PDB file of C-alpha atoms in Angstrom:
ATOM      1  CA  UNK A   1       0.000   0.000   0.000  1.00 81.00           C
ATOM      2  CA  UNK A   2       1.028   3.535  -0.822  1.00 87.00           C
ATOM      3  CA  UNK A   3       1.594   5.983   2.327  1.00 93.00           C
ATOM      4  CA  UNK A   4       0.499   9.779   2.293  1.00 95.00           C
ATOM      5  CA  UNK A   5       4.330  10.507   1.978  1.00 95.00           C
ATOM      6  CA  UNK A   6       3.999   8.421  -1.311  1.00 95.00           C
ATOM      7  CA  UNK A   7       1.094  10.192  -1.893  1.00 96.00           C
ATOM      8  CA  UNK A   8       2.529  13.325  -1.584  1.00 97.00           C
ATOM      9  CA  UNK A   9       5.613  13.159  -3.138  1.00 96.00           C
ATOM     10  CA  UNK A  10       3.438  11.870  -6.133  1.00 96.00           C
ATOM     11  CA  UNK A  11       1.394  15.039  -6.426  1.00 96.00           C
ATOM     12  CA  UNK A  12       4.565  17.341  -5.940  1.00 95.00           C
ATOM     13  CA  UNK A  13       6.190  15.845  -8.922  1.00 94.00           C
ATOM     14  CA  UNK A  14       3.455  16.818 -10.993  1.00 94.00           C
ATOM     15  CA  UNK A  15       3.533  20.196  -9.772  1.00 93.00           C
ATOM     16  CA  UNK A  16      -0.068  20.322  -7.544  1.00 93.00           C
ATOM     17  CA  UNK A  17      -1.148  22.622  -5.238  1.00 95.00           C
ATOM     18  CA  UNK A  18      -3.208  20.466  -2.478  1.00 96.00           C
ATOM     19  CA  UNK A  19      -3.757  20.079   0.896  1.00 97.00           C
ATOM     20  CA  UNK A  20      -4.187  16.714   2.779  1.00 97.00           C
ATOM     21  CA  UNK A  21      -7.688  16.662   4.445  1.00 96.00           C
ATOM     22  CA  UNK A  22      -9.803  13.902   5.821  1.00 93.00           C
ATOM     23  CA  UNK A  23      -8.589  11.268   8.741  1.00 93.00           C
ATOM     24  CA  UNK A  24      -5.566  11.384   8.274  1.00 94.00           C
ATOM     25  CA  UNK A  25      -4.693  15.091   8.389  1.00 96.00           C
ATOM     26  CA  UNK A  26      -6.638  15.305  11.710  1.00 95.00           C
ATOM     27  CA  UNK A  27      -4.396  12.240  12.512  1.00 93.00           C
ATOM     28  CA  UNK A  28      -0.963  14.486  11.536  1.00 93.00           C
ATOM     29  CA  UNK A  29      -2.645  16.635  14.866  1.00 92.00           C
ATOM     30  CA  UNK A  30      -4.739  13.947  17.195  1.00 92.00           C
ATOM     31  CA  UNK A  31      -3.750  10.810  18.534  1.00 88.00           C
ATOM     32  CA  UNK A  32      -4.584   8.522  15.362  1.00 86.00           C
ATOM     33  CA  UNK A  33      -7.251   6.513  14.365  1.00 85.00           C
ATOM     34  CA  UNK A  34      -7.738   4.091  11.559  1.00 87.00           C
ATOM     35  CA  UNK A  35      -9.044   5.851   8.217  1.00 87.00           C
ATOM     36  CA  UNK A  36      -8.954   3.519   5.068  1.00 85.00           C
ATOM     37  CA  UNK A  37      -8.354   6.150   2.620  1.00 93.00           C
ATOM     38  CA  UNK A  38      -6.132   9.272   1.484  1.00 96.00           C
ATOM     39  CA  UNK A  39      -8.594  12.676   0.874  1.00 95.00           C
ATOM     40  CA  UNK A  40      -6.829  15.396  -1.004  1.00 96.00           C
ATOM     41  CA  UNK A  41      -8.293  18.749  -2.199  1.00 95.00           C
ATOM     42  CA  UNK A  42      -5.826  20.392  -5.254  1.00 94.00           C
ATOM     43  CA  UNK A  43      -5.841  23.377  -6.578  1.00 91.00           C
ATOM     44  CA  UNK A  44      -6.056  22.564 -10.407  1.00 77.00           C
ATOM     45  CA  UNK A  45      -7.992  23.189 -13.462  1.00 76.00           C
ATOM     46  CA  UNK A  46      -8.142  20.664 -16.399  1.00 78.00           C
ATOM     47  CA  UNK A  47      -4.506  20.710 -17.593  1.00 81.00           C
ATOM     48  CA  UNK A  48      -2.952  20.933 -13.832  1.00 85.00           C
ATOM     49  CA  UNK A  49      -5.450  17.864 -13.140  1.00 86.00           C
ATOM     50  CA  UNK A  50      -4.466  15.738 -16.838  1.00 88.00           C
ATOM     51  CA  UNK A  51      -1.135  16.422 -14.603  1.00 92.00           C
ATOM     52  CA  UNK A  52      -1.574  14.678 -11.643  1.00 94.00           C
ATOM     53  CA  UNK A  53      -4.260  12.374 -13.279  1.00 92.00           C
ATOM     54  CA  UNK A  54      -0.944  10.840 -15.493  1.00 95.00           C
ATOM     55  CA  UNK A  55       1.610  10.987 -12.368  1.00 96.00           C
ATOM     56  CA  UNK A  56      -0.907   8.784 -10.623  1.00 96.00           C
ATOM     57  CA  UNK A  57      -1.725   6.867 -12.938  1.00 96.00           C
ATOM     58  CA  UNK A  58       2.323   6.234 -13.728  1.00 96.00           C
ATOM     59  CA  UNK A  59       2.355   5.246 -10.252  1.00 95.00           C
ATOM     60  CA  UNK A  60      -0.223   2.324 -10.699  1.00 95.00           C
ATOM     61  CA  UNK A  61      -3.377   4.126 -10.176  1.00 97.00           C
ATOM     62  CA  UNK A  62      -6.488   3.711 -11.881  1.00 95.00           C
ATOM     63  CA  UNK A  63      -9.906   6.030 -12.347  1.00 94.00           C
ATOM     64  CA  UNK A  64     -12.376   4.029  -9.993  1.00 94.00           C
ATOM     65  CA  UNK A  65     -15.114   6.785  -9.900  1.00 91.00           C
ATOM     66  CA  UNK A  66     -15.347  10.752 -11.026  1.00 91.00           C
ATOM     67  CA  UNK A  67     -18.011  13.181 -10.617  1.00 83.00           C
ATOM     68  CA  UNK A  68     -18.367  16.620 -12.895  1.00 76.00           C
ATOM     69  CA  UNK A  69     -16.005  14.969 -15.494  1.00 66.00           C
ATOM     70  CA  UNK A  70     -17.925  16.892 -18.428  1.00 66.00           C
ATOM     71  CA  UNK A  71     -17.380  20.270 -16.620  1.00 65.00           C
ATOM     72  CA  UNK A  72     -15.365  22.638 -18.422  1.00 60.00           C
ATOM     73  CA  UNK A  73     -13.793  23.534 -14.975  1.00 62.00           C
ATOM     74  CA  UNK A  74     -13.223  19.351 -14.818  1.00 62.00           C
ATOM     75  CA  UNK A  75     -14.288  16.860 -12.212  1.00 74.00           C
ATOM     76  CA  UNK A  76     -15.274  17.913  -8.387  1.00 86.00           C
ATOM     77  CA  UNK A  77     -14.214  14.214  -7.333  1.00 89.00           C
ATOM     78  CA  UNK A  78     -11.417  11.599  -8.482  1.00 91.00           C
ATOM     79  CA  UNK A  79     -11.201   8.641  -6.730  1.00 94.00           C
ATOM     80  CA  UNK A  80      -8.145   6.678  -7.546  1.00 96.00           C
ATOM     81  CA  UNK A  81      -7.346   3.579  -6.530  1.00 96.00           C
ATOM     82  CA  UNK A  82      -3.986   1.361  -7.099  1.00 95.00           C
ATOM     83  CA  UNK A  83      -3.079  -2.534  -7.011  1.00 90.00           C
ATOM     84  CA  UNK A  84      -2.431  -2.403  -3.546  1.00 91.00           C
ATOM     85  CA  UNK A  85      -5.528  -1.178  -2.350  1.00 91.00           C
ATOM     86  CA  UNK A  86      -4.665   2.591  -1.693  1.00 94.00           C
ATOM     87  CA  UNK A  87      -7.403   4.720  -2.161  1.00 96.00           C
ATOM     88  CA  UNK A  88      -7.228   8.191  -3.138  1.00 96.00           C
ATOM     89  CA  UNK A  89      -9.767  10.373  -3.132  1.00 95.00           C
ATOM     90  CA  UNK A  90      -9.252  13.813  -5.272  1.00 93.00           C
ATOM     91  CA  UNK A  91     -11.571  16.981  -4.874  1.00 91.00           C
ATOM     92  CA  UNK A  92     -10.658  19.324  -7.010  1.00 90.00           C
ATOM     93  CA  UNK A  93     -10.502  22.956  -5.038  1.00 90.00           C
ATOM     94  CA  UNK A  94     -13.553  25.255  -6.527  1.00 88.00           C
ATOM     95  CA  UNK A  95     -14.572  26.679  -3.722  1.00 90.00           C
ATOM     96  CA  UNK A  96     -13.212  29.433  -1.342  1.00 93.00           C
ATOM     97  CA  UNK A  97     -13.115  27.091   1.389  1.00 95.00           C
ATOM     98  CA  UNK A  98     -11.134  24.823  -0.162  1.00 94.00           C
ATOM     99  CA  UNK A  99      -8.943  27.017  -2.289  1.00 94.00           C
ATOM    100  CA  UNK A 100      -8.213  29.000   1.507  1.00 96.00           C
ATOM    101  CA  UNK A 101      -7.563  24.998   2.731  1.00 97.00           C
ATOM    102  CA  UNK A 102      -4.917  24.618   0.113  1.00 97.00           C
ATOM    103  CA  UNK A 103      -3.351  28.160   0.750  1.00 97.00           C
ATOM    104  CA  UNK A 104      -3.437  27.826   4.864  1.00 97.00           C
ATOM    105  CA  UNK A 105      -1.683  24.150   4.484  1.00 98.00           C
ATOM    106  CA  UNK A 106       1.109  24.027   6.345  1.00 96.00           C
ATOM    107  CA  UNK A 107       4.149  21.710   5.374  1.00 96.00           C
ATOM    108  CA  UNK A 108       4.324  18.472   7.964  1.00 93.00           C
ATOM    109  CA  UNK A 109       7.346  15.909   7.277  1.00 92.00           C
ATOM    110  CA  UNK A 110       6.753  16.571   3.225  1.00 94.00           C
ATOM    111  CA  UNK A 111       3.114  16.928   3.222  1.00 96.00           C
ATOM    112  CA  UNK A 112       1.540  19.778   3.168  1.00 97.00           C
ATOM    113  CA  UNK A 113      -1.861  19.648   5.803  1.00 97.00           C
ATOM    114  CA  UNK A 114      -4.680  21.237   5.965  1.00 98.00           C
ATOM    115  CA  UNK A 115      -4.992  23.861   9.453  1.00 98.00           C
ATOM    116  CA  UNK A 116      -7.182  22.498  12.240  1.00 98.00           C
ATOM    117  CA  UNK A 117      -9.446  25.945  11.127  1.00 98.00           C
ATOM    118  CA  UNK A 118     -10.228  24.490   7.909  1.00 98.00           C
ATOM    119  CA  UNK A 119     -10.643  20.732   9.109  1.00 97.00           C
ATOM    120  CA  UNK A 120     -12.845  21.947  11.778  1.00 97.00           C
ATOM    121  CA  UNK A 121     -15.160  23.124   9.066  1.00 97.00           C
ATOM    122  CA  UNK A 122     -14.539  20.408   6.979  1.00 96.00           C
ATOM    123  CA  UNK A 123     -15.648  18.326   9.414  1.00 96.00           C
ATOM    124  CA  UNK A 124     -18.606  20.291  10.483  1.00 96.00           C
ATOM    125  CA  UNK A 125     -19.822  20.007   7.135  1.00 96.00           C
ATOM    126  CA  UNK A 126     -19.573  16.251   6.489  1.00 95.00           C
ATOM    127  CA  UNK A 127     -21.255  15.564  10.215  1.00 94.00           C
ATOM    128  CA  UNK A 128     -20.955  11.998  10.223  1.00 93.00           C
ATOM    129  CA  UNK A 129     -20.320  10.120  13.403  1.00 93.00           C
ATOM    130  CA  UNK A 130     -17.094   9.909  13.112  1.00 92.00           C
ATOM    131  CA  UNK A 131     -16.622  13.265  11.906  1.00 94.00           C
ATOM    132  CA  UNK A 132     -18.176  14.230  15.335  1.00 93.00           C
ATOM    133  CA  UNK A 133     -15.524  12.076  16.900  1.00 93.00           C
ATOM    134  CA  UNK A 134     -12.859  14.156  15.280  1.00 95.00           C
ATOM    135  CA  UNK A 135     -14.545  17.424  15.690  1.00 96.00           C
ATOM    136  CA  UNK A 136     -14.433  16.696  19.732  1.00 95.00           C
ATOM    137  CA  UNK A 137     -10.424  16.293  19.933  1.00 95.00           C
ATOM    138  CA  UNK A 138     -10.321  19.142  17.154  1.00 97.00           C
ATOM    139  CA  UNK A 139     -11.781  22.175  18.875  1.00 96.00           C
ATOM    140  CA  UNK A 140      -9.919  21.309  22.092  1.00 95.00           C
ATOM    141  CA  UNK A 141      -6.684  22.486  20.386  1.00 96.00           C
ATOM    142  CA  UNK A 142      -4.997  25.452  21.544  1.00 95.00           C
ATOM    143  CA  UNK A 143      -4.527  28.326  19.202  1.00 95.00           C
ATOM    144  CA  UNK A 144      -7.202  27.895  17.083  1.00 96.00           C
ATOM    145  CA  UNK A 145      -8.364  31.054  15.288  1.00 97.00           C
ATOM    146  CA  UNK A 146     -12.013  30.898  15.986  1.00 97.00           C
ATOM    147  CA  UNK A 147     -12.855  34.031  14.203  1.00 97.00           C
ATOM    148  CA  UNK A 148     -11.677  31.919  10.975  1.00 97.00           C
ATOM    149  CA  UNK A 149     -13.295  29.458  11.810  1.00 97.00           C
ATOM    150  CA  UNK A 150     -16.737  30.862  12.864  1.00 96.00           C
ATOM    151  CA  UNK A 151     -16.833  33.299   9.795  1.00 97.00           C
ATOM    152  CA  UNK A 152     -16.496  29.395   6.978  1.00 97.00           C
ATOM    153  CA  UNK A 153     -18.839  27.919   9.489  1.00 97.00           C
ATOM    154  CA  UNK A 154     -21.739  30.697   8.783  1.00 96.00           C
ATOM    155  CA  UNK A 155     -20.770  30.431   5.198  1.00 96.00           C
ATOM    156  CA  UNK A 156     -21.660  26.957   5.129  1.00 96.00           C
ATOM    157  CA  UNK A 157     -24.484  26.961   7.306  1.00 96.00           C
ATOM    158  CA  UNK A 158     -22.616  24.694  10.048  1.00 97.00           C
ATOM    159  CA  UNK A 159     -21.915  27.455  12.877  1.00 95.00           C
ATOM    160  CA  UNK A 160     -24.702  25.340  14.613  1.00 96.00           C
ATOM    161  CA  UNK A 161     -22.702  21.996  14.451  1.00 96.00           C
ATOM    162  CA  UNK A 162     -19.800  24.015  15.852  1.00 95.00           C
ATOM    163  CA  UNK A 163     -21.509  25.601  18.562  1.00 94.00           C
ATOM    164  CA  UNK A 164     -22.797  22.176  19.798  1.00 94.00           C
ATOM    165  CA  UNK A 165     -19.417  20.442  19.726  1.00 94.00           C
ATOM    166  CA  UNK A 166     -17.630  23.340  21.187  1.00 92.00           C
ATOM    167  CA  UNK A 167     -19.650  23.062  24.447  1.00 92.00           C
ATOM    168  CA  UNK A 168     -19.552  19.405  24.497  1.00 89.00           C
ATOM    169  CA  UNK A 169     -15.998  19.877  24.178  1.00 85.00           C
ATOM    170  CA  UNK A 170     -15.075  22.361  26.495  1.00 77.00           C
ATOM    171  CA  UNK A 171     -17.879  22.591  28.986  1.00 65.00           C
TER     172      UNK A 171
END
Protein backbone atom coordinates (compact mmCIF):
# COMPACT_ATOMS: atom_id res chain seq x y z
CA UNK A 1 0.00 0.00 0.00
CA UNK A 2 1.03 3.54 -0.82
CA UNK A 3 1.59 5.98 2.33
CA UNK A 4 0.50 9.78 2.29
CA UNK A 5 4.33 10.51 1.98
CA UNK A 6 4.00 8.42 -1.31
CA UNK A 7 1.09 10.19 -1.89
CA UNK A 8 2.53 13.32 -1.58
CA UNK A 9 5.61 13.16 -3.14
CA UNK A 10 3.44 11.87 -6.13
CA UNK A 11 1.39 15.04 -6.43
CA UNK A 12 4.57 17.34 -5.94
CA UNK A 13 6.19 15.85 -8.92
CA UNK A 14 3.46 16.82 -10.99
CA UNK A 15 3.53 20.20 -9.77
CA UNK A 16 -0.07 20.32 -7.54
CA UNK A 17 -1.15 22.62 -5.24
CA UNK A 18 -3.21 20.47 -2.48
CA UNK A 19 -3.76 20.08 0.90
CA UNK A 20 -4.19 16.71 2.78
CA UNK A 21 -7.69 16.66 4.44
CA UNK A 22 -9.80 13.90 5.82
CA UNK A 23 -8.59 11.27 8.74
CA UNK A 24 -5.57 11.38 8.27
CA UNK A 25 -4.69 15.09 8.39
CA UNK A 26 -6.64 15.30 11.71
CA UNK A 27 -4.40 12.24 12.51
CA UNK A 28 -0.96 14.49 11.54
CA UNK A 29 -2.65 16.64 14.87
CA UNK A 30 -4.74 13.95 17.19
CA UNK A 31 -3.75 10.81 18.53
CA UNK A 32 -4.58 8.52 15.36
CA UNK A 33 -7.25 6.51 14.37
CA UNK A 34 -7.74 4.09 11.56
CA UNK A 35 -9.04 5.85 8.22
CA UNK A 36 -8.95 3.52 5.07
CA UNK A 37 -8.35 6.15 2.62
CA UNK A 38 -6.13 9.27 1.48
CA UNK A 39 -8.59 12.68 0.87
CA UNK A 40 -6.83 15.40 -1.00
CA UNK A 41 -8.29 18.75 -2.20
CA UNK A 42 -5.83 20.39 -5.25
CA UNK A 43 -5.84 23.38 -6.58
CA UNK A 44 -6.06 22.56 -10.41
CA UNK A 45 -7.99 23.19 -13.46
CA UNK A 46 -8.14 20.66 -16.40
CA UNK A 47 -4.51 20.71 -17.59
CA UNK A 48 -2.95 20.93 -13.83
CA UNK A 49 -5.45 17.86 -13.14
CA UNK A 50 -4.47 15.74 -16.84
CA UNK A 51 -1.14 16.42 -14.60
CA UNK A 52 -1.57 14.68 -11.64
CA UNK A 53 -4.26 12.37 -13.28
CA UNK A 54 -0.94 10.84 -15.49
CA UNK A 55 1.61 10.99 -12.37
CA UNK A 56 -0.91 8.78 -10.62
CA UNK A 57 -1.73 6.87 -12.94
CA UNK A 58 2.32 6.23 -13.73
CA UNK A 59 2.36 5.25 -10.25
CA UNK A 60 -0.22 2.32 -10.70
CA UNK A 61 -3.38 4.13 -10.18
CA UNK A 62 -6.49 3.71 -11.88
CA UNK A 63 -9.91 6.03 -12.35
CA UNK A 64 -12.38 4.03 -9.99
CA UNK A 65 -15.11 6.78 -9.90
CA UNK A 66 -15.35 10.75 -11.03
CA UNK A 67 -18.01 13.18 -10.62
CA UNK A 68 -18.37 16.62 -12.90
CA UNK A 69 -16.01 14.97 -15.49
CA UNK A 70 -17.92 16.89 -18.43
CA UNK A 71 -17.38 20.27 -16.62
CA UNK A 72 -15.36 22.64 -18.42
CA UNK A 73 -13.79 23.53 -14.98
CA UNK A 74 -13.22 19.35 -14.82
CA UNK A 75 -14.29 16.86 -12.21
CA UNK A 76 -15.27 17.91 -8.39
CA UNK A 77 -14.21 14.21 -7.33
CA UNK A 78 -11.42 11.60 -8.48
CA UNK A 79 -11.20 8.64 -6.73
CA UNK A 80 -8.14 6.68 -7.55
CA UNK A 81 -7.35 3.58 -6.53
CA UNK A 82 -3.99 1.36 -7.10
CA UNK A 83 -3.08 -2.53 -7.01
CA UNK A 84 -2.43 -2.40 -3.55
CA UNK A 85 -5.53 -1.18 -2.35
CA UNK A 86 -4.66 2.59 -1.69
CA UNK A 87 -7.40 4.72 -2.16
CA UNK A 88 -7.23 8.19 -3.14
CA UNK A 89 -9.77 10.37 -3.13
CA UNK A 90 -9.25 13.81 -5.27
CA UNK A 91 -11.57 16.98 -4.87
CA UNK A 92 -10.66 19.32 -7.01
CA UNK A 93 -10.50 22.96 -5.04
CA UNK A 94 -13.55 25.26 -6.53
CA UNK A 95 -14.57 26.68 -3.72
CA UNK A 96 -13.21 29.43 -1.34
CA UNK A 97 -13.11 27.09 1.39
CA UNK A 98 -11.13 24.82 -0.16
CA UNK A 99 -8.94 27.02 -2.29
CA UNK A 100 -8.21 29.00 1.51
CA UNK A 101 -7.56 25.00 2.73
CA UNK A 102 -4.92 24.62 0.11
CA UNK A 103 -3.35 28.16 0.75
CA UNK A 104 -3.44 27.83 4.86
CA UNK A 105 -1.68 24.15 4.48
CA UNK A 106 1.11 24.03 6.35
CA UNK A 107 4.15 21.71 5.37
CA UNK A 108 4.32 18.47 7.96
CA UNK A 109 7.35 15.91 7.28
CA UNK A 110 6.75 16.57 3.23
CA UNK A 111 3.11 16.93 3.22
CA UNK A 112 1.54 19.78 3.17
CA UNK A 113 -1.86 19.65 5.80
CA UNK A 114 -4.68 21.24 5.97
CA UNK A 115 -4.99 23.86 9.45
CA UNK A 116 -7.18 22.50 12.24
CA UNK A 117 -9.45 25.94 11.13
CA UNK A 118 -10.23 24.49 7.91
CA UNK A 119 -10.64 20.73 9.11
CA UNK A 120 -12.85 21.95 11.78
CA UNK A 121 -15.16 23.12 9.07
CA UNK A 122 -14.54 20.41 6.98
CA UNK A 123 -15.65 18.33 9.41
CA UNK A 124 -18.61 20.29 10.48
CA UNK A 125 -19.82 20.01 7.13
CA UNK A 126 -19.57 16.25 6.49
CA UNK A 127 -21.26 15.56 10.21
CA UNK A 128 -20.95 12.00 10.22
CA UNK A 129 -20.32 10.12 13.40
CA UNK A 130 -17.09 9.91 13.11
CA UNK A 131 -16.62 13.27 11.91
CA UNK A 132 -18.18 14.23 15.34
CA UNK A 133 -15.52 12.08 16.90
CA UNK A 134 -12.86 14.16 15.28
CA UNK A 135 -14.55 17.42 15.69
CA UNK A 136 -14.43 16.70 19.73
CA UNK A 137 -10.42 16.29 19.93
CA UNK A 138 -10.32 19.14 17.15
CA UNK A 139 -11.78 22.17 18.87
CA UNK A 140 -9.92 21.31 22.09
CA UNK A 141 -6.68 22.49 20.39
CA UNK A 142 -5.00 25.45 21.54
CA UNK A 143 -4.53 28.33 19.20
CA UNK A 144 -7.20 27.89 17.08
CA UNK A 145 -8.36 31.05 15.29
CA UNK A 146 -12.01 30.90 15.99
CA UNK A 147 -12.85 34.03 14.20
CA UNK A 148 -11.68 31.92 10.98
CA UNK A 149 -13.29 29.46 11.81
CA UNK A 150 -16.74 30.86 12.86
CA UNK A 151 -16.83 33.30 9.79
CA UNK A 152 -16.50 29.40 6.98
CA UNK A 153 -18.84 27.92 9.49
CA UNK A 154 -21.74 30.70 8.78
CA UNK A 155 -20.77 30.43 5.20
CA UNK A 156 -21.66 26.96 5.13
CA UNK A 157 -24.48 26.96 7.31
CA UNK A 158 -22.62 24.69 10.05
CA UNK A 159 -21.92 27.45 12.88
CA UNK A 160 -24.70 25.34 14.61
CA UNK A 161 -22.70 22.00 14.45
CA UNK A 162 -19.80 24.01 15.85
CA UNK A 163 -21.51 25.60 18.56
CA UNK A 164 -22.80 22.18 19.80
CA UNK A 165 -19.42 20.44 19.73
CA UNK A 166 -17.63 23.34 21.19
CA UNK A 167 -19.65 23.06 24.45
CA UNK A 168 -19.55 19.41 24.50
CA UNK A 169 -16.00 19.88 24.18
CA UNK A 170 -15.08 22.36 26.49
CA UNK A 171 -17.88 22.59 28.99
Amino acid sequence: MKSVDDVARILSSAGAEYALIGGHAVNAVLEPRFTADIDVTIASGPAALQRVRAALLAAGFHVEREHGGAQPSGPDFVRFVDDDGTVLELQTAKTGLQRSAIARAHDLAGVRVASPEDLIVFKAIANRPKDQIDLLGLVRLPGIDWSYVDAQARDWGVDAVITRVRALACP
